[in-house]
Amino acid sequence: MARILRVAAAQLGPNHLDTPREDILDRIIKLLQAAFQKGAQLVVFPETALTTFFPRYRLEDVPQSDQYFEDGSTLLTSARTRPIFDEAARLGLDVCLGFAEKSTEGGQRRQHNSCVYYSARRGDILAKYRKIHLPGTLQPFEDADAINQLEKLWFSPGDLGFTAFRAPGLIPNTTKLSVGGDGVNNNGNARDDSRGDPIMGMMICNDRRWAESWRCYGLQGAEVILCGYNTTAWAPDLCGKVEMQQTYEESEEESMFQHRLVMTANSYMNSCFSISAAKSGVEDGKYGLIRGSMIVSPDGYVLAEAKTKGDEVIFAELDLDDCLPGKSMVSLLSQAMTDYSP
Ligand code: CDT
């Protein structure tokens, strides 16, 4: 019997430093409603969905920066984020949402580039991921016109690992409803290969370019990878392309090519579906971000792709059992290698 999961990526157009939070919440809620109309059960939003991609700025250039951070423990109750989860609960939608997180675990303030998985069935946040691969430089470029990527300054590297988890209540008649009730990053029996709830893994933007992010999830049997991103269309200093004198258009095209390459190749190599959601368009009047939100099959085919650089929902119906041929080929291969004795 097929294990059908209906999913959406909610691409966001640009946010700006001065965009009021109410406007962003309003757009996110409209995207949730559009995804619901298409029949989605799960909606994936971009990295730092609630703000402009502020880590492109130097710390001193963003004096009121605390307003761009959320306390990860109050997402469901804070007026700054609650409307998203209230609407998701009302519509019965699971949501993956990227945001800049501030925490005071152990009495020390830390900042992370994070995302959470909200389960409508559970009415709670089921898992949290903190970005591990923080790209860019620690120091801004000397050239005042260069585009910076200063995530290493703004955030600490993620400390939650790549922890797969099962999302309950999405597939009818699972033989095993698996996830227990003990909260964030409960990865249940994600290593159990019995048929059951979908096995999910979350990563954020630059993580998708590194084989180990995917492989950590692949080895836990992940069936759907969720990945929000903000990928600059033009950053010659950052990409070591100053000498090449690439045009904006050439740079954007190359960036799109590489995004498609990592999403399709890694989905194929790990025999999993992937859903990537962009923040796209020009932020703060100057900083272009690529489009390309896409849903990819375990065979590496693009099932749906955004056509615009603005707010847009893409949708696909997945049969999670399509992951099985590739995954069982891997286990046959590893069995053959274990059996091999020269
Ligand atoms: N947000 C983020 O991780 N962006 C990086 C930019 C890399 S430098 C062009 C990315 O991998 O898309």
CSV table of C-alpha atoms and ligand atoms in Angstrom, one decimal:
chain,number,residue,atom,x,y,z
A,1,MET,CA,0.0,0.0,0.0
A,2,ALA,CA,1.3,3.5,-0.9
A,3,ARG,CA,2.4,5.9,1.8
A,4,ILE,CA,1.1,9.2,0.4
A,5,LEU,CA,2.3,12.5,1.8
A,6,ARG,CA,1.2,15.8,0.3
A,7,VAL,CA,3.7,18.6,0.8
A,8,ALA,CA,4.4,22.2,-0.1
A,9,ALA,CA,7.3,24.6,-0.1
A,10,ALA,CA,6.3,28.2,0.7
A,11,GLN,CA,8.7,30.5,-1.0
A,12,LEU,CA,8.9,34.0,0.4
A,13,GLY,CA,9.7,37.1,-1.5
A,14,PRO,CA,12.1,39.6,0.1
A,15,ASN,CA,11.8,40.9,3.6
A,16,HIS,CA,13.6,44.2,4.5
A,17,LEU,CA,15.3,45.5,7.6
A,18,ASP,CA,12.3,47.7,8.2
A,19,THR,CA,9.4,45.4,7.1
A,20,PRO,CA,6.9,45.3,10.0
A,21,ARG,CA,6.6,41.9,11.6
A,22,GLU,CA,2.8,42.0,11.1
A,23,ASP,CA,3.3,42.2,7.3
A,24,ILE,CA,5.5,39.2,7.3
A,25,LEU,CA,3.1,37.2,9.5
A,26,ASP,CA,0.3,38.2,7.2
A,27,ARG,CA,2.2,36.9,4.1
A,28,ILE,CA,3.2,33.6,5.9
A,29,ILE,CA,-0.4,33.0,6.9
A,30,LYS,CA,-1.7,33.6,3.3
A,31,LEU,CA,0.9,31.1,2.1
A,32,LEU,CA,-0.3,28.6,4.7
A,33,GLN,CA,-3.8,29.0,3.5
A,34,ALA,CA,-2.7,28.7,-0.2
A,35,ALA,CA,-0.9,25.4,0.7
A,36,PHE,CA,-3.9,24.1,2.5
A,37,GLN,CA,-6.1,24.9,-0.6
A,38,LYS,CA,-3.7,22.7,-2.6
A,39,GLY,CA,-4.2,19.9,-0.2
A,40,ALA,CA,-0.8,20.1,1.6
A,41,GLN,CA,-0.2,18.4,5.0
A,42,LEU,CA,3.2,19.8,5.5
A,43,VAL,CA,4.6,23.3,4.5
A,44,VAL,CA,8.3,24.2,4.5
A,45,PHE,CA,9.3,27.9,4.9
A,46,PRO,CA,12.7,29.5,4.2
A,47,GLU,CA,15.7,30.1,6.5
A,48,THR,CA,15.2,33.3,8.5
A,49,ALA,CA,11.7,33.5,7.2
A,50,LEU,CA,10.7,36.2,9.7
A,51,THR,CA,13.3,38.8,8.8
A,52,THR,CA,15.6,40.0,6.1
A,53,PHE,CA,18.8,37.9,5.8
A,54,PHE,CA,20.5,40.3,8.3
A,55,PRO,CA,23.8,38.3,8.7
A,56,ARG,CA,25.0,40.0,5.5
A,57,TYR,CA,25.5,43.1,7.7
A,58,ARG,CA,28.2,44.0,10.2
A,59,LEU,CA,27.1,43.8,13.8
A,60,GLU,CA,27.5,47.6,14.2
A,61,ASP,CA,25.3,48.2,11.1
A,62,VAL,CA,22.3,46.6,12.8
A,63,PRO,CA,22.0,48.5,16.2
A,64,GLN,CA,18.5,47.2,17.1
A,65,SER,CA,19.4,43.6,16.1
A,66,ASP,CA,17.6,41.9,19.0
A,67,GLN,CA,14.3,42.5,17.2
A,68,TYR,CA,15.4,40.0,14.6
A,69,PHE,CA,15.8,37.1,17.1
A,70,GLU,CA,13.2,34.8,18.7
A,71,ASP,CA,13.3,32.9,21.9
A,72,GLY,CA,13.0,29.3,20.6
A,73,SER,CA,11.1,28.2,23.7
A,74,THR,CA,8.2,30.7,23.3
A,75,LEU,CA,7.5,30.4,19.6
A,76,LEU,CA,4.0,29.0,20.2
A,77,THR,CA,3.1,31.7,22.8
A,78,SER,CA,4.9,34.9,21.7
A,79,ALA,CA,2.8,37.4,19.7
A,80,ARG,CA,5.8,37.7,17.3
A,81,THR,CA,5.3,34.1,16.0
A,82,ARG,CA,2.1,32.6,17.6
A,83,PRO,CA,-0.2,33.6,14.7
A,84,ILE,CA,1.7,31.2,12.4
A,85,PHE,CA,1.2,28.2,14.7
A,86,ASP,CA,-2.4,29.1,15.5
A,87,GLU,CA,-3.2,29.1,11.8
A,88,ALA,CA,-1.3,25.9,11.2
A,89,ALA,CA,-3.2,24.3,14.1
A,90,ARG,CA,-6.5,25.6,12.7
A,91,LEU,CA,-5.8,24.2,9.2
A,92,GLY,CA,-4.1,21.0,10.6
A,93,LEU,CA,-0.8,21.7,8.8
A,94,ASP,CA,2.6,20.6,9.9
A,95,VAL,CA,5.2,23.4,9.4
A,96,CYS,CA,8.9,23.7,9.1
A,97,LEU,CA,10.0,27.4,9.9
A,98,GLY,CA,13.4,29.0,9.8
A,99,PHE,CA,14.2,31.8,12.2
A,100,ALA,CA,17.1,33.5,14.1
A,101,GLU,CA,17.1,32.0,17.6
A,102,LYS,CA,18.4,33.5,20.8
A,103,SER,CA,18.8,31.3,23.8
A,104,THR,CA,20.1,31.5,27.4
A,105,GLU,CA,20.7,27.8,28.0
A,106,GLY,CA,23.3,27.4,30.7
A,107,GLY,CA,22.9,31.1,31.7
A,108,GLN,CA,24.8,32.3,28.6
A,109,ARG,CA,23.3,34.1,25.6
A,110,ARG,CA,23.8,32.2,22.3
A,111,GLN,CA,22.5,32.9,18.9
A,112,HIS,CA,21.7,30.2,16.3
A,113,ASN,CA,20.4,30.0,12.8
A,114,SER,CA,17.5,27.6,13.5
A,115,CYS,CA,14.4,25.9,12.3
A,116,VAL,CA,11.6,24.0,14.0
A,117,TYR,CA,9.2,21.3,13.0
A,118,TYR,CA,5.6,22.0,14.2
A,119,SER,CA,3.3,18.9,14.3
A,120,ALA,CA,-0.4,19.8,14.0
A,121,ARG,CA,-1.3,16.4,15.2
A,122,ARG,CA,0.7,16.9,18.4
A,123,GLY,CA,-0.1,20.6,18.7
A,124,ASP,CA,3.5,21.2,19.6
A,125,ILE,CA,7.1,21.6,18.3
A,126,LEU,CA,8.4,18.2,17.6
A,127,ALA,CA,12.0,18.9,16.6
A,128,LYS,CA,14.5,21.7,16.3
A,129,TYR,CA,17.6,22.0,14.1
A,130,ARG,CA,20.4,24.6,14.5
A,131,LYS,CA,22.5,25.2,11.4
A,132,ILE,CA,25.9,23.5,11.5
A,133,HIS,CA,27.6,24.8,8.3
A,134,LEU,CA,27.8,28.6,8.9
A,135,PRO,CA,29.2,30.1,5.6
A,136,GLY,CA,31.2,33.2,4.9
A,137,THR,CA,33.9,35.1,6.7
A,138,LEU,CA,34.5,36.3,10.3
A,139,GLN,CA,35.6,39.7,9.1
A,140,PRO,CA,33.8,41.9,6.5
A,141,PHE,CA,35.6,42.5,3.2
A,142,GLU,CA,37.6,45.7,3.0
A,143,ASP,CA,35.8,46.8,-0.1
A,144,ALA,CA,32.8,48.7,1.2
A,145,ASP,CA,30.8,47.6,-1.8
A,146,ALA,CA,31.5,43.9,-1.3
A,147,ILE,CA,28.6,41.6,-0.2
A,148,ASN,CA,29.4,40.0,3.1
A,149,GLN,CA,28.1,36.8,4.6
A,150,LEU,CA,28.9,37.1,8.3
A,151,GLU,CA,27.0,34.2,9.8
A,152,LYS,CA,30.1,33.1,11.8
A,153,LEU,CA,29.9,36.4,13.6
A,154,TRP,CA,26.2,36.4,14.2
A,155,PHE,CA,25.6,32.7,15.1
A,156,SER,CA,27.2,29.8,17.0
A,157,PRO,CA,27.4,26.5,15.1
A,158,GLY,CA,24.5,24.2,15.6
A,159,ASP,CA,24.8,21.9,18.6
A,160,LEU,CA,21.9,19.5,17.9
A,161,GLY,CA,23.4,17.3,15.3
A,162,PHE,CA,21.5,16.0,12.3
A,163,THR,CA,18.8,14.2,14.1
A,164,ALA,CA,16.1,12.5,12.1
A,165,PHE,CA,12.6,12.2,13.6
A,166,ARG,CA,9.3,10.7,12.7
A,167,ALA,CA,6.3,13.0,12.1
A,168,PRO,CA,3.1,11.5,13.5
A,169,GLY,CA,-0.4,11.5,12.1
A,170,LEU,CA,0.3,12.3,8.4
A,171,ILE,CA,0.0,8.8,6.9
A,172,PRO,CA,-3.2,6.8,7.6
A,173,ASN,CA,-3.0,3.3,9.0
A,174,THR,CA,0.7,3.3,9.8
A,175,THR,CA,1.8,0.0,11.3
A,176,LYS,CA,3.8,2.0,13.8
A,177,LEU,CA,3.0,5.4,15.2
A,178,SER,CA,6.4,5.9,16.7
A,179,VAL,CA,7.3,9.2,18.2
A,180,GLY,CA,7.1,9.5,22.0
A,181,GLY,CA,5.8,12.5,23.9
A,182,ASP,CA,9.0,14.0,25.3
A,183,GLY,CA,9.4,17.0,23.1
A,184,VAL,CA,12.1,18.7,21.1
A,185,ASN,CA,14.4,16.5,19.1
A,186,ASN,CA,12.8,13.4,20.2
A,187,ASN,CA,13.9,11.2,17.3
A,188,GLY,CA,11.7,8.3,18.3
A,189,ASN,CA,12.7,5.2,16.6
A,190,ALA,CA,14.0,6.9,13.4
A,191,ARG,CA,16.4,4.0,12.9
A,192,ASP,CA,13.6,1.5,13.0
A,193,ASP,CA,12.9,0.5,9.4
A,194,SER,CA,9.3,-0.7,10.0
A,195,ARG,CA,6.6,0.9,7.9
A,196,GLY,CA,5.2,3.9,9.7
A,197,ASP,CA,5.3,7.6,10.1
A,198,PRO,CA,7.5,9.6,7.7
A,199,ILE,CA,11.2,10.0,8.7
A,200,MET,CA,12.2,13.6,8.4
A,201,GLY,CA,15.5,15.5,8.6
A,202,MET,CA,16.0,19.3,8.6
A,203,MET,CA,19.0,21.2,7.3
A,204,ILE,CA,19.5,24.9,6.6
A,205,CYS,CA,20.8,26.5,3.4
A,206,ASN,CA,24.6,26.0,3.2
A,207,ASP,CA,24.2,22.5,4.9
A,208,ARG,CA,22.8,21.3,1.6
A,209,ARG,CA,26.1,21.7,-0.1
A,210,TRP,CA,27.9,19.2,2.2
A,211,ALA,CA,27.6,15.4,1.7
A,212,GLU,CA,27.8,14.7,5.4
A,213,SER,CA,24.5,16.6,6.2
A,214,TRP,CA,22.6,14.3,3.8
A,215,ARG,CA,24.5,11.2,4.7
A,216,CYS,CA,23.8,11.6,8.4
A,217,TYR,CA,20.2,11.7,7.6
A,218,GLY,CA,20.4,9.0,4.9
A,219,LEU,CA,22.0,6.6,7.4
A,220,GLN,CA,19.0,7.2,9.7
A,221,GLY,CA,16.7,6.2,6.9
A,222,ALA,CA,15.4,9.7,6.3
A,223,GLU,CA,12.6,9.9,3.7
A,224,VAL,CA,12.0,13.6,3.4
A,225,ILE,CA,14.7,16.3,3.8
A,226,LEU,CA,13.4,19.9,4.6
A,227,CYS,CA,15.7,22.8,3.7
A,228,GLY,CA,15.0,26.5,3.9
A,229,TYR,CA,17.6,28.8,2.3
A,230,ASN,CA,18.7,32.4,1.4
A,231,THR,CA,21.3,32.1,-1.3
A,232,THR,CA,22.8,35.2,-2.6
A,233,ALA,CA,22.7,35.6,-6.4
A,234,TRP,CA,25.7,37.8,-6.5
A,235,ALA,CA,28.7,37.8,-4.1
A,236,PRO,CA,31.9,37.7,-6.2
A,237,ASP,CA,34.2,38.4,-3.2
A,238,LEU,CA,32.7,35.7,-1.2
A,239,CYS,CA,32.8,33.2,-4.0
A,240,GLY,CA,36.3,34.0,-5.1
A,241,LYS,CA,35.0,35.2,-8.5
A,242,VAL,CA,36.3,38.9,-8.5
A,243,GLU,CA,39.0,38.0,-11.1
A,244,MET,CA,36.4,36.3,-13.3
A,245,GLN,CA,34.3,39.4,-13.6
A,246,GLN,CA,31.1,37.4,-13.8
A,247,THR,CA,28.0,39.5,-14.5
A,248,TYR,CA,25.1,39.4,-12.1
A,249,GLU,CA,23.2,37.2,-14.5
A,250,GLU,CA,26.0,34.7,-14.9
A,251,SER,CA,26.5,34.6,-11.1
A,252,GLU,CA,22.8,34.0,-10.5
A,253,GLU,CA,22.6,31.3,-13.1
A,254,GLU,CA,25.6,29.5,-11.7
A,255,SER,CA,24.1,29.7,-8.2
A,256,MET,CA,20.8,28.3,-9.5
A,257,PHE,CA,22.7,25.5,-11.3
A,258,GLN,CA,24.5,24.5,-8.1
A,259,HIS,CA,21.4,24.7,-6.0
A,260,ARG,CA,19.6,22.3,-8.4
A,261,LEU,CA,22.7,20.1,-8.5
A,262,VAL,CA,22.9,19.6,-4.7
A,263,MET,CA,19.2,19.1,-4.3
A,264,THR,CA,18.8,16.6,-7.1
A,265,ALA,CA,22.0,14.7,-6.6
A,266,ASN,CA,21.8,14.3,-2.9
A,267,SER,CA,18.1,13.3,-3.0
A,268,TYR,CA,19.1,10.6,-5.5
A,269,MET,CA,22.2,9.5,-3.6
A,270,ASN,CA,20.2,9.1,-0.3
A,271,SER,CA,17.1,7.9,-2.0
A,272,CYS,CA,14.9,10.4,-0.3
A,273,PHE,CA,12.5,13.2,-1.2
A,274,SER,CA,13.6,16.8,-0.5
A,275,ILE,CA,11.7,20.0,-0.2
A,276,SER,CA,13.7,23.3,-0.4
A,277,ALA,CA,12.1,26.7,0.2
A,278,ALA,CA,13.8,30.0,-0.8
A,279,LYS,CA,13.6,33.5,0.4
A,280,SER,CA,14.0,35.2,-3.0
A,281,GLY,CA,14.1,38.5,-4.8
A,282,VAL,CA,16.0,41.7,-3.8
A,283,GLU,CA,16.2,42.4,0.0
A,284,ASP,CA,16.9,45.9,1.3
A,285,GLY,CA,17.0,47.4,-2.2
A,286,LYS,CA,20.3,45.8,-3.0
A,287,TYR,CA,20.8,42.2,-2.1
A,288,GLY,CA,19.6,39.6,-4.7
A,289,LEU,CA,18.6,36.1,-3.6
A,290,ILE,CA,18.1,33.2,-6.0
A,291,ARG,CA,14.7,31.6,-6.5
A,292,GLY,CA,14.4,27.8,-7.1
A,293,SER,CA,12.2,26.4,-4.3
A,294,MET,CA,11.8,22.8,-5.4
A,295,ILE,CA,10.5,19.4,-4.5
A,296,VAL,CA,12.7,16.5,-5.6
A,297,SER,CA,12.1,12.8,-5.9
A,298,PRO,CA,14.4,9.9,-4.7
A,299,ASP,CA,15.2,9.4,-8.4
A,300,GLY,CA,16.5,13.0,-8.6
A,301,TYR,CA,13.6,14.4,-10.6
A,302,VAL,CA,12.3,17.9,-9.9
A,303,LEU,CA,8.6,17.3,-9.2
A,304,ALA,CA,7.7,21.0,-8.6
A,305,GLU,CA,9.6,24.2,-8.9
A,306,ALA,CA,8.8,27.9,-8.1
A,307,LYS,CA,8.5,30.1,-11.2
A,308,THR,CA,8.8,33.5,-9.5
A,309,LYS,CA,11.0,35.4,-7.1
A,310,GLY,CA,8.1,36.2,-4.8
A,311,ASP,CA,5.7,34.6,-2.4
A,312,GLU,CA,4.7,31.4,-4.1
A,313,VAL,CA,3.5,27.9,-3.0
A,314,ILE,CA,4.6,24.8,-4.9
A,315,PHE,CA,3.0,21.4,-4.2
A,316,ALA,CA,3.6,17.7,-4.8
A,317,GLU,CA,2.0,14.4,-3.7
A,318,LEU,CA,4.7,12.0,-2.6
A,319,ASP,CA,4.6,8.3,-2.2
A,320,LEU,CA,7.2,7.6,0.5
A,321,ASP,CA,7.6,4.0,-0.6
A,322,ASP,CA,9.4,5.4,-3.7
A,323,CYS,CA,12.4,5.7,-1.3
A,324,LEU,CA,12.4,2.0,-0.9
A,325,PRO,CA,14.1,0.7,-4.0
A,326,GLY,CA,17.2,3.0,-3.6
A,327,LYS,CA,17.4,2.4,0.1
A,328,SER,CA,17.1,-1.4,-0.2
A,329,MET,CA,19.8,-1.4,-2.9
A,330,VAL,CA,22.1,0.3,-0.4
A,331,SER,CA,21.4,-2.3,2.3
A,332,LEU,CA,22.0,-5.1,-0.2
A,333,LEU,CA,25.3,-3.5,-1.2
A,334,SER,CA,26.4,-3.1,2.4
A,335,GLN,CA,25.4,-6.7,3.1
A,336,ALA,CA,27.4,-7.8,0.1
A,337,MET,CA,30.4,-5.8,1.4
A,338,THR,CA,30.1,-7.3,4.9
A,339,ASP,CA,29.9,-10.8,3.4
A,340,TYR,CA,33.0,-10.3,1.1
A,341,SER,CA,36.0,-12.1,2.3
A,342,PRO,CA,39.1,-12.0,0.0
B,1,CDT,N1,22.4,31.4,3.9
B,1,CDT,C1,23.4,30.6,3.4
B,1,CDT,O1,23.8,29.7,4.0
B,1,CDT,N2,23.9,31.0,2.2
B,1,CDT,C2,25.0,30.3,1.5
B,1,CDT,C3,25.7,31.3,0.7
B,1,CDT,C4,27.0,30.7,0.4
B,1,CDT,S1,28.1,31.8,-0.4
B,1,CDT,C5,27.4,32.1,-1.9
B,1,CDT,C6,24.5,29.2,0.6
B,1,CDT,O2,25.1,28.1,0.7
B,1,CDT,O3,23.6,29.3,-0.2
